[in-house]
Amino acid sequence: MIHSRVCKLLGIQYPIFQGAMAWISTAELAAAVSNAGGLGIIAAGNAPADIVKKEIDKIKSLTDKPYGLNVMLLSPYIDEIMELVLSEKVPVVTTGAGNPSKYIKDLKSIGTKVIPVVPTIALAKRVEKAGADAVIVEGTEAGGHIGELTTMVLVPQIVDAVNVPVIAAGGVADGRGMMAAFSLGAEAVQIGTRFVCSKECQVHDKYKEIILKAKDRDTVVTGRSTGHPVRVIKNKLAKEFDRLEKSGCSIEALEELGAGKLKMAAIDGDVENGSIMSGQIAGMIDDIKSCKEIIEEIILGMKENYQSMNNIWQ
């Protein structure tokens, strides 16, 4: 076990979280990451409680290691999902799209570790005061819904502002990225796109192929005018978003265009008309490995970079 407060807090071997990605982060992927020593996380997304329960039941049959559930606070089923979390005693809950403070007391009363995703110093302080066990700080390099600040500038500012452990997310795919995150003061990393290209990920093969083919400038941000920007890989849908936004169309029209498009790409394999959410690190990914191999490669890479840094100062 790496000497990190996050590992001790959660009982995991390596301070590596698998990012929660709707339609992608299923029990199979999460279990594989947990079994490999990291923290696998199921994405509840906007799914109803009965669907989420099936995923929880499945992961319990696939691993006896700690796992997490990511809860979207804007979900229409949020109250049902939180009741499910309490009844199932989910060991770790990460949250997104809002302030989870009103739920933290109940979650902690059953021993659940609560780790919100925070895009600002203000929210980081607020959830720490409410009892959050740690915070995930995600930079704009990440795939899917993003903020404006980069991982490089946001992580150290929040590390300086709070006393709970910080997990860095956005732009991390290998040991070099993990070492950089630790240099900024983070005590763990959350990785999404790299785990999409794993053997255990259930996403459509065409989705994986697009990421494997991606170059350094192949991701774009769509939907800025809606107030909910999303980073995706360029395709026909992304170009249509760009055209409509430049034409000054309504937010409602843009939201209608985006509805159901992630499922279209991730499950149905329509990578032209669907939404291929991916981080900027897609350009670094060129193979598909097991989650165990990915984690071992990241840890080895971090050790090698640590040794290189030591050599510089000798």
mmCIF file of C-alpha atoms in Angstrom:
data_model
loop_
_atom_site.group_PDB
_atom_site.id
_atom_site.type_symbol
_atom_site.label_atom_id
_atom_site.label_comp_id
_atom_site.label_asym_id
_atom_site.label_seq_id
_atom_site.Cartn_x
_atom_site.Cartn_y
_atom_site.Cartn_z
ATOM 1 C CA MET A 1 0.000 0.000 0.000
ATOM 2 C CA ILE A 2 1.328 3.443 -0.923
ATOM 3 C CA HIS A 3 1.639 5.772 2.071
ATOM 4 C CA SER A 4 -1.256 8.071 1.210
ATOM 5 C CA ARG A 5 -4.054 9.297 3.450
ATOM 6 C CA VAL A 6 -6.460 8.251 0.713
ATOM 7 C CA CYS A 7 -5.276 4.638 0.765
ATOM 8 C CA LYS A 8 -5.585 4.507 4.542
ATOM 9 C CA LEU A 9 -9.002 6.189 4.490
ATOM 10 C CA LEU A 10 -10.490 3.786 1.943
ATOM 11 C CA GLY A 11 -8.480 0.638 2.522
ATOM 12 C CA ILE A 12 -7.135 0.480 -1.031
ATOM 13 C CA GLN A 13 -3.668 -0.519 -2.203
ATOM 14 C CA TYR A 14 -3.065 2.245 -4.741
ATOM 15 C CA PRO A 15 -4.318 5.869 -4.695
ATOM 16 C CA ILE A 16 -5.980 5.519 -8.086
ATOM 17 C CA PHE A 17 -9.690 6.174 -8.652
ATOM 18 C CA GLN A 18 -11.445 5.089 -11.841
ATOM 19 C CA GLY A 19 -13.510 8.029 -13.029
ATOM 20 C CA ALA A 20 -17.283 7.738 -13.078
ATOM 21 C CA MET A 21 -18.524 7.932 -16.673
ATOM 22 C CA ALA A 22 -22.221 7.543 -17.444
ATOM 23 C CA TRP A 23 -23.038 4.496 -19.624
ATOM 24 C CA ILE A 24 -19.371 3.458 -19.315
ATOM 25 C CA SER A 25 -18.484 2.960 -15.641
ATOM 26 C CA THR A 26 -20.373 -0.261 -15.044
ATOM 27 C CA ALA A 27 -19.914 -2.844 -12.297
ATOM 28 C CA GLU A 28 -17.603 -4.885 -14.536
ATOM 29 C CA LEU A 29 -15.154 -2.011 -15.006
ATOM 30 C CA ALA A 30 -15.377 -0.827 -11.402
ATOM 31 C CA ALA A 31 -14.806 -4.335 -10.023
ATOM 32 C CA ALA A 32 -11.756 -4.839 -12.242
ATOM 33 C CA VAL A 33 -10.188 -1.611 -10.953
ATOM 34 C CA SER A 34 -10.975 -2.460 -7.331
ATOM 35 C CA ASN A 35 -9.577 -5.974 -7.727
ATOM 36 C CA ALA A 36 -6.404 -4.432 -9.164
ATOM 37 C CA GLY A 37 -5.894 -2.323 -6.039
ATOM 38 C CA GLY A 38 -7.538 0.960 -7.006
ATOM 39 C CA LEU A 39 -11.023 2.290 -6.314
ATOM 40 C CA GLY A 40 -13.558 1.288 -8.957
ATOM 41 C CA ILE A 41 -16.549 3.591 -9.190
ATOM 42 C CA ILE A 42 -19.972 2.857 -10.699
ATOM 43 C CA ALA A 43 -21.621 5.833 -12.416
ATOM 44 C CA ALA A 44 -25.274 6.235 -11.435
ATOM 45 C CA GLY A 45 -25.790 9.024 -13.968
ATOM 46 C CA ASN A 46 -29.492 9.673 -14.461
ATOM 47 C CA ALA A 47 -30.462 6.032 -14.008
ATOM 48 C CA PRO A 48 -33.356 5.122 -11.661
ATOM 49 C CA ALA A 49 -32.649 3.344 -8.386
ATOM 50 C CA ASP A 50 -33.633 -0.144 -9.597
ATOM 51 C CA ILE A 51 -31.030 -0.009 -12.380
ATOM 52 C CA VAL A 52 -28.347 1.251 -9.996
ATOM 53 C CA LYS A 53 -29.183 -1.493 -7.506
ATOM 54 C CA LYS A 54 -28.515 -4.124 -10.169
ATOM 55 C CA GLU A 55 -25.056 -2.654 -10.673
ATOM 56 C CA ILE A 56 -24.409 -2.640 -6.923
ATOM 57 C CA ASP A 57 -25.541 -6.262 -6.642
ATOM 58 C CA LYS A 58 -23.281 -7.161 -9.544
ATOM 59 C CA ILE A 59 -20.164 -5.515 -8.159
ATOM 60 C CA LYS A 60 -20.699 -7.248 -4.820
ATOM 61 C CA SER A 61 -20.583 -10.544 -6.688
ATOM 62 C CA LEU A 62 -17.408 -9.557 -8.555
ATOM 63 C CA THR A 63 -15.227 -8.158 -5.778
ATOM 64 C CA ASP A 64 -14.845 -8.042 -2.022
ATOM 65 C CA LYS A 65 -12.724 -4.896 -2.280
ATOM 66 C CA PRO A 66 -13.900 -1.325 -1.569
ATOM 67 C CA TYR A 67 -15.849 0.306 -4.400
ATOM 68 C CA GLY A 68 -17.619 3.576 -4.984
ATOM 69 C CA LEU A 69 -20.821 4.938 -6.477
ATOM 70 C CA ASN A 70 -20.898 8.314 -8.194
ATOM 71 C CA VAL A 71 -24.141 10.187 -7.625
ATOM 72 C CA MET A 72 -25.209 13.029 -9.893
ATOM 73 C CA LEU A 73 -26.966 15.527 -7.657
ATOM 74 C CA LEU A 74 -29.059 16.820 -10.576
ATOM 75 C CA SER A 75 -30.477 13.351 -11.256
ATOM 76 C CA PRO A 76 -34.288 13.241 -11.273
ATOM 77 C CA TYR A 77 -33.939 10.177 -9.026
ATOM 78 C CA ILE A 78 -31.535 11.686 -6.506
ATOM 79 C CA ASP A 79 -33.657 10.989 -3.415
ATOM 80 C CA GLU A 80 -34.230 7.362 -4.439
ATOM 81 C CA ILE A 81 -30.529 6.917 -5.159
ATOM 82 C CA MET A 82 -29.523 8.288 -1.769
ATOM 83 C CA GLU A 83 -32.000 5.961 -0.033
ATOM 84 C CA LEU A 84 -30.456 3.073 -1.979
ATOM 85 C CA VAL A 85 -26.949 4.101 -0.926
ATOM 86 C CA LEU A 86 -28.030 4.093 2.718
ATOM 87 C CA SER A 87 -29.804 0.748 2.520
ATOM 88 C CA GLU A 88 -26.918 -0.920 0.639
ATOM 89 C CA LYS A 89 -24.259 0.730 2.822
ATOM 90 C CA VAL A 90 -22.175 1.691 -0.207
ATOM 91 C CA PRO A 91 -18.614 2.150 1.116
ATOM 92 C CA VAL A 92 -17.663 5.227 -0.927
ATOM 93 C CA VAL A 93 -19.820 7.883 -2.579
ATOM 94 C CA THR A 94 -18.485 10.500 -4.960
ATOM 95 C CA THR A 95 -20.793 13.280 -6.074
ATOM 96 C CA GLY A 96 -21.011 15.628 -9.020
ATOM 97 C CA ALA A 97 -23.089 18.514 -10.364
ATOM 98 C CA GLY A 98 -23.795 20.310 -7.133
ATOM 99 C CA ASN A 99 -23.302 20.591 -3.384
ATOM 100 C CA PRO A 100 -23.917 17.337 -1.472
ATOM 101 C CA SER A 101 -23.733 18.913 2.001
ATOM 102 C CA LYS A 102 -27.314 18.065 2.986
ATOM 103 C CA TYR A 103 -26.658 14.347 2.436
ATOM 104 C CA ILE A 104 -23.250 14.056 4.092
ATOM 105 C CA LYS A 105 -24.388 13.596 7.695
ATOM 106 C CA ASP A 106 -26.682 10.659 6.857
ATOM 107 C CA LEU A 107 -24.060 9.033 4.634
ATOM 108 C CA LYS A 108 -21.345 9.293 7.258
ATOM 109 C CA SER A 109 -23.684 7.888 9.906
ATOM 110 C CA ILE A 110 -23.484 4.471 8.175
ATOM 111 C CA GLY A 111 -19.738 4.679 7.589
ATOM 112 C CA THR A 112 -19.838 5.773 3.952
ATOM 113 C CA LYS A 113 -16.866 7.880 2.867
ATOM 114 C CA VAL A 114 -18.068 10.977 1.008
ATOM 115 C CA ILE A 115 -15.834 12.484 -1.670
ATOM 116 C CA PRO A 116 -17.410 15.290 -3.739
ATOM 117 C CA VAL A 117 -16.082 16.583 -7.049
ATOM 118 C CA VAL A 118 -15.376 20.295 -6.561
ATOM 119 C CA PRO A 119 -14.645 22.851 -9.308
ATOM 120 C CA THR A 120 -13.865 25.784 -6.976
ATOM 121 C CA ILE A 121 -12.118 26.620 -3.708
ATOM 122 C CA ALA A 122 -15.399 27.910 -2.260
ATOM 123 C CA LEU A 123 -17.201 24.598 -2.749
ATOM 124 C CA ALA A 124 -14.194 22.644 -1.484
ATOM 125 C CA LYS A 125 -14.286 24.598 1.773
ATOM 126 C CA ARG A 126 -18.051 24.235 2.052
ATOM 127 C CA VAL A 127 -18.088 20.446 1.687
ATOM 128 C CA GLU A 128 -15.113 20.076 4.022
ATOM 129 C CA LYS A 129 -17.034 22.004 6.675
ATOM 130 C CA ALA A 130 -20.047 19.742 6.073
ATOM 131 C CA GLY A 131 -17.914 16.662 6.755
ATOM 132 C CA ALA A 132 -16.571 15.470 3.393
ATOM 133 C CA ASP A 133 -13.741 12.960 3.799
ATOM 134 C CA ALA A 134 -11.799 14.160 0.742
ATOM 135 C CA VAL A 135 -12.408 16.108 -2.465
ATOM 136 C CA ILE A 136 -11.858 15.349 -6.144
ATOM 137 C CA VAL A 137 -10.467 18.351 -8.033
ATOM 138 C CA GLU A 138 -11.065 18.036 -11.766
ATOM 139 C CA GLY A 139 -9.416 20.259 -14.330
ATOM 140 C CA THR A 140 -10.719 21.248 -17.739
ATOM 141 C CA GLU A 141 -8.461 18.657 -19.418
ATOM 142 C CA ALA A 142 -10.951 15.968 -18.400
ATOM 143 C CA GLY A 143 -13.599 14.439 -20.639
ATOM 144 C CA GLY A 144 -17.322 15.007 -20.249
ATOM 145 C CA HIS A 145 -18.672 17.900 -18.194
ATOM 146 C CA ILE A 146 -15.880 20.308 -17.303
ATOM 147 C CA GLY A 147 -15.019 23.614 -15.689
ATOM 148 C CA GLU A 148 -12.631 26.254 -16.985
ATOM 149 C CA LEU A 149 -9.565 25.924 -14.728
ATOM 150 C CA THR A 150 -6.785 23.492 -15.505
ATOM 151 C CA THR A 151 -5.672 20.698 -13.208
ATOM 152 C CA MET A 152 -2.259 22.357 -12.878
ATOM 153 C CA VAL A 153 -3.634 25.566 -11.385
ATOM 154 C CA LEU A 154 -6.708 24.266 -9.538
ATOM 155 C CA VAL A 155 -5.202 21.376 -7.570
ATOM 156 C CA PRO A 156 -2.542 23.321 -5.617
ATOM 157 C CA GLN A 157 -4.958 26.131 -4.779
ATOM 158 C CA ILE A 158 -7.460 23.702 -3.265
ATOM 159 C CA VAL A 159 -4.684 21.736 -1.539
ATOM 160 C CA ASP A 160 -3.724 24.995 0.187
ATOM 161 C CA ALA A 161 -7.349 25.787 1.062
ATOM 162 C CA VAL A 162 -8.498 22.547 2.735
ATOM 163 C CA ASN A 163 -7.145 19.986 5.189
ATOM 164 C CA VAL A 164 -8.817 16.883 3.732
ATOM 165 C CA PRO A 165 -7.011 14.843 1.055
ATOM 166 C CA VAL A 166 -7.257 16.027 -2.546
ATOM 167 C CA ILE A 167 -7.687 13.671 -5.487
ATOM 168 C CA ALA A 168 -6.502 15.195 -8.775
ATOM 169 C CA ALA A 169 -8.464 14.507 -11.973
ATOM 170 C CA GLY A 170 -8.133 15.627 -15.566
ATOM 171 C CA GLY A 171 -5.147 15.001 -17.807
ATOM 172 C CA VAL A 172 -3.759 11.968 -15.975
ATOM 173 C CA ALA A 173 -3.116 8.757 -17.910
ATOM 174 C CA ASP A 174 0.262 7.439 -16.792
ATOM 175 C CA GLY A 175 2.892 7.513 -14.071
ATOM 176 C CA ARG A 176 4.217 10.898 -15.184
ATOM 177 C CA GLY A 177 0.792 12.448 -14.727
ATOM 178 C CA MET A 178 0.366 10.796 -11.344
ATOM 179 C CA MET A 179 3.783 12.034 -10.215
ATOM 180 C CA ALA A 180 2.888 15.543 -11.371
ATOM 181 C CA ALA A 181 -0.385 15.418 -9.418
ATOM 182 C CA PHE A 182 1.446 14.347 -6.265
ATOM 183 C CA SER A 183 3.946 17.173 -6.798
ATOM 184 C CA LEU A 184 0.995 19.588 -6.762
ATOM 185 C CA GLY A 185 -0.080 18.244 -3.374
ATOM 186 C CA ALA A 186 -2.680 15.671 -4.408
ATOM 187 C CA GLU A 187 -2.753 12.369 -2.544
ATOM 188 C CA ALA A 188 -4.508 10.337 -5.249
ATOM 189 C CA VAL A 189 -5.559 10.624 -8.875
ATOM 190 C CA GLN A 190 -8.796 9.936 -10.693
ATOM 191 C CA ILE A 191 -8.443 8.524 -14.198
ATOM 192 C CA GLY A 192 -11.270 8.145 -16.692
ATOM 193 C CA THR A 193 -10.315 8.015 -20.367
ATOM 194 C CA ARG A 194 -7.427 5.570 -19.887
ATOM 195 C CA PHE A 195 -9.787 3.058 -18.274
ATOM 196 C CA VAL A 196 -12.221 3.362 -21.188
ATOM 197 C CA CYS A 197 -9.524 1.615 -23.214
ATOM 198 C CA SER A 198 -9.351 -1.371 -20.894
ATOM 199 C CA LYS A 199 -10.334 -4.949 -21.618
ATOM 200 C CA GLU A 200 -12.989 -4.922 -18.892
ATOM 201 C CA CYS A 201 -14.728 -1.748 -20.041
ATOM 202 C CA GLN A 202 -18.070 -2.648 -21.620
ATOM 203 C CA VAL A 203 -18.249 0.390 -23.918
ATOM 204 C CA HIS A 204 -18.715 -0.240 -27.661
ATOM 205 C CA ASP A 205 -15.505 -1.178 -29.501
ATOM 206 C CA LYS A 206 -15.960 1.716 -31.926
ATOM 207 C CA TYR A 207 -15.863 4.148 -28.988
ATOM 208 C CA LYS A 208 -12.538 2.672 -27.897
ATOM 209 C CA GLU A 209 -11.204 2.772 -31.462
ATOM 210 C CA ILE A 210 -11.899 6.500 -31.773
ATOM 211 C CA ILE A 211 -9.938 7.194 -28.586
ATOM 212 C CA LEU A 212 -7.041 5.020 -29.776
ATOM 213 C CA LYS A 213 -6.910 6.966 -33.050
ATOM 214 C CA ALA A 214 -7.173 10.391 -31.402
ATOM 215 C CA LYS A 215 -4.360 12.925 -31.724
ATOM 216 C CA ASP A 216 -3.370 15.702 -29.352
ATOM 217 C CA ARG A 217 -5.897 18.261 -30.699
ATOM 218 C CA ASP A 218 -8.820 15.972 -31.427
ATOM 219 C CA THR A 219 -10.982 16.940 -28.448
ATOM 220 C CA VAL A 220 -13.215 20.015 -28.465
ATOM 221 C CA VAL A 221 -15.544 21.659 -25.962
ATOM 222 C CA THR A 222 -19.214 21.905 -26.880
ATOM 223 C CA GLY A 223 -22.136 23.579 -25.142
ATOM 224 C CA ARG A 224 -20.327 26.507 -23.534
ATOM 225 C CA SER A 225 -23.328 28.744 -24.196
ATOM 226 C CA THR A 226 -25.549 26.430 -22.130
ATOM 227 C CA GLY A 227 -23.409 26.879 -19.033
ATOM 228 C CA HIS A 228 -22.637 23.146 -19.032
ATOM 229 C CA PRO A 229 -19.620 22.671 -21.347
ATOM 230 C CA VAL A 230 -18.672 19.142 -22.375
ATOM 231 C CA ARG A 231 -15.335 17.904 -23.745
ATOM 232 C CA VAL A 232 -15.717 15.389 -26.584
ATOM 233 C CA ILE A 233 -13.776 14.029 -29.538
ATOM 234 C CA LYS A 234 -14.476 15.845 -32.798
ATOM 235 C CA ASN A 235 -17.099 14.220 -35.016
ATOM 236 C CA LYS A 236 -20.268 15.092 -36.951
ATOM 237 C CA LEU A 237 -22.221 15.822 -33.771
ATOM 238 C CA ALA A 238 -19.538 18.132 -32.384
ATOM 239 C CA LYS A 239 -19.479 20.078 -35.650
ATOM 240 C CA GLU A 240 -23.261 20.466 -35.527
ATOM 241 C CA PHE A 241 -23.009 21.769 -31.953
ATOM 242 C CA ASP A 242 -20.438 24.303 -33.097
ATOM 243 C CA ARG A 243 -22.588 25.417 -36.027
ATOM 244 C CA LEU A 244 -25.702 25.858 -33.901
ATOM 245 C CA GLU A 245 -23.866 27.723 -31.139
ATOM 246 C CA LYS A 246 -22.343 30.141 -33.634
ATOM 247 C CA SER A 247 -25.768 30.718 -35.167
ATOM 248 C CA GLY A 248 -27.061 31.863 -31.770
ATOM 249 C CA CYS A 249 -29.693 29.153 -31.400
ATOM 250 C CA SER A 250 -31.511 28.628 -28.117
ATOM 251 C CA ILE A 251 -30.162 26.655 -25.182
ATOM 252 C CA GLU A 252 -33.208 24.407 -25.476
ATOM 253 C CA ALA A 253 -32.263 23.500 -29.054
ATOM 254 C CA LEU A 254 -28.719 22.623 -28.000
ATOM 255 C CA GLU A 255 -29.946 20.507 -25.093
ATOM 256 C CA GLU A 256 -32.316 18.694 -27.424
ATOM 257 C CA LEU A 257 -29.455 18.012 -29.840
ATOM 258 C CA GLY A 258 -27.379 16.491 -27.026
ATOM 259 C CA ALA A 259 -30.124 14.365 -25.468
ATOM 260 C CA GLY A 260 -29.310 10.638 -25.565
ATOM 261 C CA LYS A 261 -26.165 11.121 -27.606
ATOM 262 C CA LEU A 262 -23.719 9.586 -25.127
ATOM 263 C CA LYS A 263 -25.651 6.323 -25.108
ATOM 264 C CA MET A 264 -25.766 6.458 -28.906
ATOM 265 C CA ALA A 265 -21.962 6.395 -29.033
ATOM 266 C CA ALA A 266 -21.045 4.363 -25.952
ATOM 267 C CA ILE A 267 -23.649 1.616 -26.260
ATOM 268 C CA ASP A 268 -24.894 1.694 -29.847
ATOM 269 C CA GLY A 269 -21.531 2.462 -31.446
ATOM 270 C CA ASP A 270 -22.650 5.429 -33.560
ATOM 271 C CA VAL A 271 -19.438 7.435 -33.245
ATOM 272 C CA GLU A 272 -20.405 10.019 -35.861
ATOM 273 C CA ASN A 273 -23.754 11.141 -34.489
ATOM 274 C CA GLY A 274 -23.159 10.208 -30.856
ATOM 275 C CA SER A 275 -21.185 12.011 -28.157
ATOM 276 C CA ILE A 276 -17.674 10.622 -27.592
ATOM 277 C CA MET A 277 -16.755 12.087 -24.222
ATOM 278 C CA SER A 278 -12.997 11.934 -23.720
ATOM 279 C CA GLY A 279 -10.216 13.812 -21.993
ATOM 280 C CA GLN A 280 -7.368 15.560 -23.755
ATOM 281 C CA ILE A 281 -5.077 12.670 -22.823
ATOM 282 C CA ALA A 282 -6.767 10.545 -25.512
ATOM 283 C CA GLY A 283 -3.786 11.399 -27.726
ATOM 284 C CA MET A 284 -1.524 9.487 -25.310
ATOM 285 C CA ILE A 285 -3.529 6.257 -25.411
ATOM 286 C CA ASP A 286 -2.652 3.721 -28.097
ATOM 287 C CA ASP A 287 -3.479 0.317 -26.643
ATOM 288 C CA ILE A 288 -6.036 -1.701 -24.735
ATOM 289 C CA LYS A 289 -4.897 -3.475 -21.603
ATOM 290 C CA SER A 290 -6.490 -5.015 -18.546
ATOM 291 C CA CYS A 291 -7.180 -2.703 -15.604
ATOM 292 C CA LYS A 292 -4.537 -4.585 -13.634
ATOM 293 C CA GLU A 293 -1.948 -3.957 -16.343
ATOM 294 C CA ILE A 294 -2.920 -0.280 -16.584
ATOM 295 C CA ILE A 295 -2.574 0.269 -12.842
ATOM 296 C CA GLU A 296 0.710 -1.632 -12.610
ATOM 297 C CA GLU A 297 2.076 0.405 -15.526
ATOM 298 C CA ILE A 298 1.039 3.684 -13.864
ATOM 299 C CA ILE A 299 2.622 2.756 -10.544
ATOM 300 C CA LEU A 300 5.846 1.617 -12.206
ATOM 301 C CA GLY A 301 5.945 4.829 -14.239
ATOM 302 C CA MET A 302 5.493 6.909 -11.109
ATOM 303 C CA LYS A 303 8.346 5.093 -9.377
ATOM 304 C CA GLU A 304 10.625 5.621 -12.357
ATOM 305 C CA ASN A 305 9.810 9.336 -12.466
ATOM 306 C CA TYR A 306 10.393 9.636 -8.729
ATOM 307 C CA GLN A 307 13.828 8.083 -9.153
ATOM 308 C CA SER A 308 14.581 10.426 -12.054
ATOM 309 C CA MET A 309 13.690 13.427 -9.916
ATOM 310 C CA ASN A 310 15.973 12.186 -7.154
ATOM 311 C CA ASN A 311 18.816 11.820 -9.684
ATOM 312 C CA ILE A 312 18.413 15.454 -10.748
ATOM 313 C CA TRP A 313 19.166 16.663 -7.216
ATOM 314 C CA GLN A 314 22.112 14.371 -6.554
#
